[in-house]
Amino acid sequence: MPLHSAVALFYAAASLFAIVGAEDPYRFYSWNVTYGDIYPLGVRQTGLLINGQFPGPDIHSVTNDNLIINVYNNLNESFLLSWNGVQQRRNSYEDGVYGTTCPIPPGKNFTYMLQVKDQIGSFYYYPSLGFHKAAGGFGGIRILSRPRIPVPFPDPAGDYTVLIGDWYKSNHTVLYIFSN
Ligand SMILES: *[C@@H]1O[C@H](CO)[C@@H](O)[C@H](O)[C@H]1NC(C)=O
Ligand SMILES: *[C@@H]1O[C@H](CO)[C@@H](O)[C@H](O)[C@H]1NC(C)=O
Ligand SMILES: *[C@@H]1O[C@H](CO)[C@@H](O)[C@H](O)[C@H]1NC(C)=O
Ligand SMILES: *[C@@H]1O[C@H](CO)[C@@H](O)[C@H](O)[C@H]1NC(C)=O
């Protein structure tokens, strides 16, 4: 093989490697968890808000995305988020269930680092401690297919997050005490 062909082949191979080896995209979130008034049954009660929102913000992602979620716990109790249905590849310690992940102490922050991979669809996150789930702190997660792997159906005409749960007129502290 002439030298210039070998060099061209080398560059072709190198550029292919660079494309294949490109790092997966990152999405960064900063979430502030606070108490706030909610009225799920028309009665005021203390709820858990994320960035002032109840339910919390949706995560829109694409398969292979790295999700970097810095969560500030501004409650006066520990807080822990779980990522329901999201496969935790090589990082089960980020799953957010008590026993695999340490809770975020009051006044502290923790950065969850997840990579959504090999799955598409609708999922949700929720707080896994102390009946917090009855008071908010949850929201939707969407994982779309990458454009280069088209799904075999047309894009939906609309896309909404629907979260279904039980509601109470007592706050999570009271519910927790009565459940124990
Ligand atoms: C979170 O919200 C509280 C109440 O609004 C505020 O005092 C605090 O500075 C906020 N923290 C961050 C990190 O945004
Ligand atoms: C924590 O904050 C809530 C809401 O402001 C309050 O009702 C509760 O008494 C506080 N608990 C402690 C231990 O300070
Ligand atoms: C807490 O947030 C700061 C940025 O405000 C960040 O530099 C730090 O890494 C975070 N700590 C943890 C444990 O995630
Ligand atoms: C929940 O309600 C009880 C009784 O009213 C109160 O003592 C407690 O501080 C409340 N907890 C929160 C987090 O608001």
Short mmCIF file of C-alpha atoms and ligand atoms in Angstrom, two decimals:
data_model
loop_
_atom_site.label_atom_id
_atom_site.label_comp_id
_atom_site.label_asym_id
_atom_site.label_seq_id
_atom_site.Cartn_x
_atom_site.Cartn_y
_atom_site.Cartn_z
CA MET A 1 0.00 0.00 0.00
CA PRO A 2 1.43 3.44 -0.93
CA LEU A 3 2.24 5.58 2.07
CA HIS A 4 -0.33 8.30 1.32
CA SER A 5 -3.13 5.69 1.15
CA ALA A 6 -2.04 4.28 4.47
CA VAL A 7 -2.06 7.77 5.99
CA ALA A 8 -5.53 8.46 4.55
CA LEU A 9 -6.76 5.15 5.92
CA PHE A 10 -5.31 6.03 9.32
CA TYR A 11 -7.13 9.39 9.38
CA ALA A 12 -10.37 7.77 8.23
CA ALA A 13 -10.09 5.21 11.01
CA ALA A 14 -9.17 7.89 13.57
CA SER A 15 -12.13 10.11 12.65
CA LEU A 16 -14.49 7.14 12.87
CA PHE A 17 -13.16 6.42 16.31
CA ALA A 18 -13.65 10.08 17.31
CA ILE A 19 -17.31 9.96 16.25
CA VAL A 20 -17.98 6.69 18.03
CA GLY A 21 -16.11 7.87 21.10
CA ALA A 22 -17.92 11.25 21.36
CA GLU A 23 -19.13 11.81 24.88
CA ASP A 24 -22.84 11.48 25.59
CA PRO A 25 -24.71 14.76 26.21
CA TYR A 26 -25.14 16.25 29.67
CA ARG A 27 -28.16 17.95 31.20
CA PHE A 28 -27.72 19.95 34.39
CA TYR A 29 -30.43 20.69 36.95
CA SER A 30 -30.43 22.63 40.19
CA TRP A 31 -33.33 21.83 42.47
CA ASN A 32 -34.28 23.57 45.70
CA VAL A 33 -36.56 21.54 47.96
CA THR A 34 -38.67 23.62 50.36
CA TYR A 35 -41.92 23.49 52.32
CA GLY A 36 -44.88 25.28 50.78
CA ASP A 37 -48.66 25.37 50.96
CA ILE A 38 -50.54 22.94 48.74
CA TYR A 39 -54.31 22.36 48.44
CA PRO A 40 -54.80 18.92 46.85
CA LEU A 41 -58.22 18.46 48.50
CA GLY A 42 -59.04 22.14 48.83
CA VAL A 43 -57.60 22.14 52.35
CA ARG A 44 -54.33 23.93 53.03
CA GLN A 45 -51.52 21.65 54.09
CA THR A 46 -47.74 21.71 54.16
CA GLY A 47 -46.36 20.25 50.94
CA LEU A 48 -42.91 19.73 49.48
CA LEU A 49 -42.00 21.95 46.56
CA ILE A 50 -39.10 21.71 44.11
CA ASN A 51 -38.08 25.13 42.79
CA GLY A 52 -41.41 26.38 44.12
CA GLN A 53 -43.38 23.83 42.08
CA PHE A 54 -45.85 21.16 43.05
CA PRO A 55 -45.59 18.65 41.40
CA GLY A 56 -41.88 19.09 40.77
CA PRO A 57 -40.38 19.93 37.37
CA ASP A 58 -40.42 17.38 34.56
CA ILE A 59 -37.14 15.96 33.30
CA HIS A 60 -37.02 15.77 29.50
CA SER A 61 -34.20 13.57 28.34
CA VAL A 62 -32.97 11.42 25.47
CA THR A 63 -31.48 7.95 25.78
CA ASN A 64 -27.77 8.14 26.67
CA ASP A 65 -28.07 11.55 28.36
CA ASN A 66 -26.15 12.13 31.54
CA LEU A 67 -28.44 13.81 34.09
CA ILE A 68 -26.63 15.86 36.73
CA ILE A 69 -29.16 16.93 39.36
CA ASN A 70 -27.91 19.05 42.25
CA VAL A 71 -30.58 18.86 44.97
CA TYR A 72 -30.57 21.34 47.87
CA ASN A 73 -32.51 20.14 50.88
CA ASN A 74 -34.00 23.23 52.53
CA LEU A 75 -36.28 21.16 54.75
CA ASN A 76 -35.58 20.61 58.42
CA GLU A 77 -35.55 16.82 57.90
CA SER A 78 -33.57 14.42 55.68
CA PHE A 79 -34.66 14.06 52.08
CA LEU A 80 -33.92 11.37 49.48
CA LEU A 81 -35.03 11.11 45.85
CA SER A 82 -35.60 7.84 43.99
CA TRP A 83 -35.77 7.55 40.19
CA ASN A 84 -38.58 5.10 39.65
CA GLY A 85 -38.04 2.69 36.76
CA VAL A 86 -34.81 4.30 35.62
CA GLN A 87 -32.18 1.60 35.24
CA GLN A 88 -29.11 2.56 37.19
CA ARG A 89 -26.29 1.26 35.03
CA ARG A 90 -23.23 0.65 37.16
CA ASN A 91 -24.48 3.11 39.78
CA SER A 92 -27.15 1.44 41.90
CA TYR A 93 -25.89 3.57 44.81
CA GLU A 94 -27.65 6.55 43.14
CA ASP A 95 -31.02 4.79 43.16
CA GLY A 96 -32.25 6.84 46.09
CA VAL A 97 -33.72 4.12 48.26
CA TYR A 98 -32.73 4.16 51.90
CA GLY A 99 -29.98 1.57 52.28
CA THR A 100 -28.36 2.13 48.88
CA THR A 101 -28.13 5.93 49.01
CA CYS A 102 -27.60 8.22 52.00
CA PRO A 103 -30.34 10.79 52.55
CA ILE A 104 -29.49 14.47 52.05
CA PRO A 105 -29.29 16.02 55.53
CA PRO A 106 -31.25 19.22 56.26
CA GLY A 107 -29.53 22.28 54.82
CA LYS A 108 -27.19 20.23 52.60
CA ASN A 109 -27.09 19.40 48.91
CA PHE A 110 -26.24 16.30 46.92
CA THR A 111 -25.68 15.82 43.21
CA TYR A 112 -27.33 12.79 41.66
CA MET A 113 -25.51 11.61 38.53
CA LEU A 114 -27.57 9.29 36.35
CA GLN A 115 -27.18 8.11 32.81
CA VAL A 116 -30.44 7.11 31.17
CA LYS A 117 -29.62 4.34 28.73
CA ASP A 118 -31.17 1.47 26.79
CA GLN A 119 -34.71 2.46 27.75
CA ILE A 120 -37.29 4.94 26.49
CA GLY A 121 -40.64 5.96 27.94
CA SER A 122 -42.30 7.69 30.89
CA PHE A 123 -40.95 7.42 34.41
CA TYR A 124 -41.09 9.49 37.58
CA TYR A 125 -39.07 10.48 40.58
CA TYR A 126 -40.32 10.65 44.13
CA PRO A 127 -39.02 11.14 47.68
CA SER A 128 -38.54 7.79 49.40
CA LEU A 129 -38.40 8.73 53.10
CA GLY A 130 -40.84 9.65 55.86
CA PHE A 131 -44.11 9.76 53.86
CA HIS A 132 -42.72 12.71 51.86
CA LYS A 133 -44.34 11.19 48.78
CA ALA A 134 -47.73 12.09 50.28
CA ALA A 135 -46.71 15.76 50.31
CA GLY A 136 -45.04 16.31 46.93
CA GLY A 137 -41.42 16.34 45.82
CA PHE A 138 -42.26 14.13 42.82
CA GLY A 139 -42.45 14.70 39.07
CA GLY A 140 -42.26 13.13 35.64
CA ILE A 141 -39.27 11.85 33.69
CA ARG A 142 -39.34 11.37 29.93
CA ILE A 143 -36.71 9.44 28.05
CA LEU A 144 -36.99 9.79 24.29
CA SER A 145 -35.27 7.67 21.70
CA ARG A 146 -32.23 9.18 20.03
CA PRO A 147 -33.01 10.66 16.58
CA ARG A 148 -30.67 8.13 14.96
CA ILE A 149 -32.84 5.29 16.33
CA PRO A 150 -36.33 6.27 15.13
CA VAL A 151 -39.34 4.72 16.86
CA PRO A 152 -41.73 2.77 14.56
CA PHE A 153 -44.70 5.12 14.98
CA PRO A 154 -45.44 8.79 14.29
CA ASP A 155 -44.72 11.46 16.89
CA PRO A 156 -47.65 11.85 19.30
CA ALA A 157 -49.99 14.81 18.66
CA GLY A 158 -49.59 15.85 22.29
CA ASP A 159 -47.53 14.91 25.30
CA TYR A 160 -48.74 15.40 28.89
CA THR A 161 -47.52 14.27 32.28
CA VAL A 162 -50.24 12.64 34.41
CA LEU A 163 -49.35 11.74 37.99
CA ILE A 164 -51.88 9.75 40.00
CA GLY A 165 -51.71 9.35 43.77
CA ASP A 166 -53.60 9.25 47.06
CA TRP A 167 -54.39 12.52 48.83
CA TYR A 168 -54.79 13.27 52.51
CA LYS A 169 -55.86 16.20 54.61
CA SER A 170 -53.03 15.67 57.10
CA ASN A 171 -49.41 16.54 56.46
CA HIS A 172 -46.71 13.90 55.96
CA THR A 173 -45.43 14.19 59.57
CA VAL A 174 -48.82 13.27 60.96
CA LEU A 175 -49.31 10.47 58.41
CA TYR A 176 -45.91 9.06 59.23
CA ILE A 177 -46.58 9.04 62.97
CA PHE A 178 -49.94 7.28 62.52
CA SER A 179 -48.45 4.68 60.18
CA ASN A 180 -45.90 3.61 62.78
C1 LIG B 1 -33.97 27.70 48.34
O1 LIG B 1 -35.15 28.41 48.66
C2 LIG B 1 -35.09 29.05 49.94
C3 LIG B 1 -36.46 29.64 50.22
O2 LIG B 1 -36.89 30.41 49.15
C4 LIG B 1 -33.98 30.10 49.90
O3 LIG B 1 -33.89 30.70 51.18
C5 LIG B 1 -32.66 29.42 49.56
O4 LIG B 1 -31.64 30.39 49.43
C6 LIG B 1 -32.79 28.66 48.25
N1 LIG B 1 -31.56 27.90 48.02
C7 LIG B 1 -31.03 27.76 46.82
C8 LIG B 1 -29.77 26.95 46.73
O5 LIG B 1 -31.52 28.26 45.81
C1 LIG B 2 -39.96 21.75 60.33
O1 LIG B 2 -40.64 22.67 59.50
C2 LIG B 2 -42.06 22.50 59.50
C3 LIG B 2 -42.65 23.40 58.43
O2 LIG B 2 -42.23 24.72 58.62
C4 LIG B 2 -42.59 22.78 60.91
O3 LIG B 2 -43.99 22.58 60.93
C5 LIG B 2 -41.93 21.82 61.89
O4 LIG B 2 -42.32 22.15 63.19
C6 LIG B 2 -40.40 21.92 61.79
N1 LIG B 2 -39.82 20.87 62.60
C7 LIG B 2 -38.75 21.08 63.37
C8 LIG B 2 -38.25 19.88 64.12
O5 LIG B 2 -38.20 22.17 63.45
C1 LIG B 3 -23.38 21.37 46.40
O1 LIG B 3 -23.55 22.47 45.50
C2 LIG B 3 -22.33 23.10 45.10
C3 LIG B 3 -22.68 24.24 44.21
O2 LIG B 3 -23.53 25.15 44.89
C4 LIG B 3 -21.44 22.11 44.38
O3 LIG B 3 -20.21 22.72 44.06
C5 LIG B 3 -21.20 20.91 45.26
O4 LIG B 3 -20.48 19.93 44.53
C6 LIG B 3 -22.52 20.31 45.73
N1 LIG B 3 -22.25 19.24 46.69
C7 LIG B 3 -22.63 17.98 46.49
C8 LIG B 3 -22.27 17.00 47.53
O5 LIG B 3 -23.27 17.65 45.50
C1 LIG B 4 -47.78 18.67 60.47
O1 LIG B 4 -48.89 18.97 61.31
C2 LIG B 4 -48.59 18.81 62.68
C3 LIG B 4 -49.92 19.01 63.45
O2 LIG B 4 -50.59 20.13 62.98
C4 LIG B 4 -47.51 19.81 63.08
O3 LIG B 4 -47.19 19.63 64.45
C5 LIG B 4 -46.26 19.57 62.23
O4 LIG B 4 -45.28 20.56 62.52
C6 LIG B 4 -46.61 19.64 60.77
N1 LIG B 4 -45.45 19.24 59.98
C7 LIG B 4 -45.05 19.93 58.93
C8 LIG B 4 -43.82 19.43 58.21
O5 LIG B 4 -45.63 20.92 58.53
#
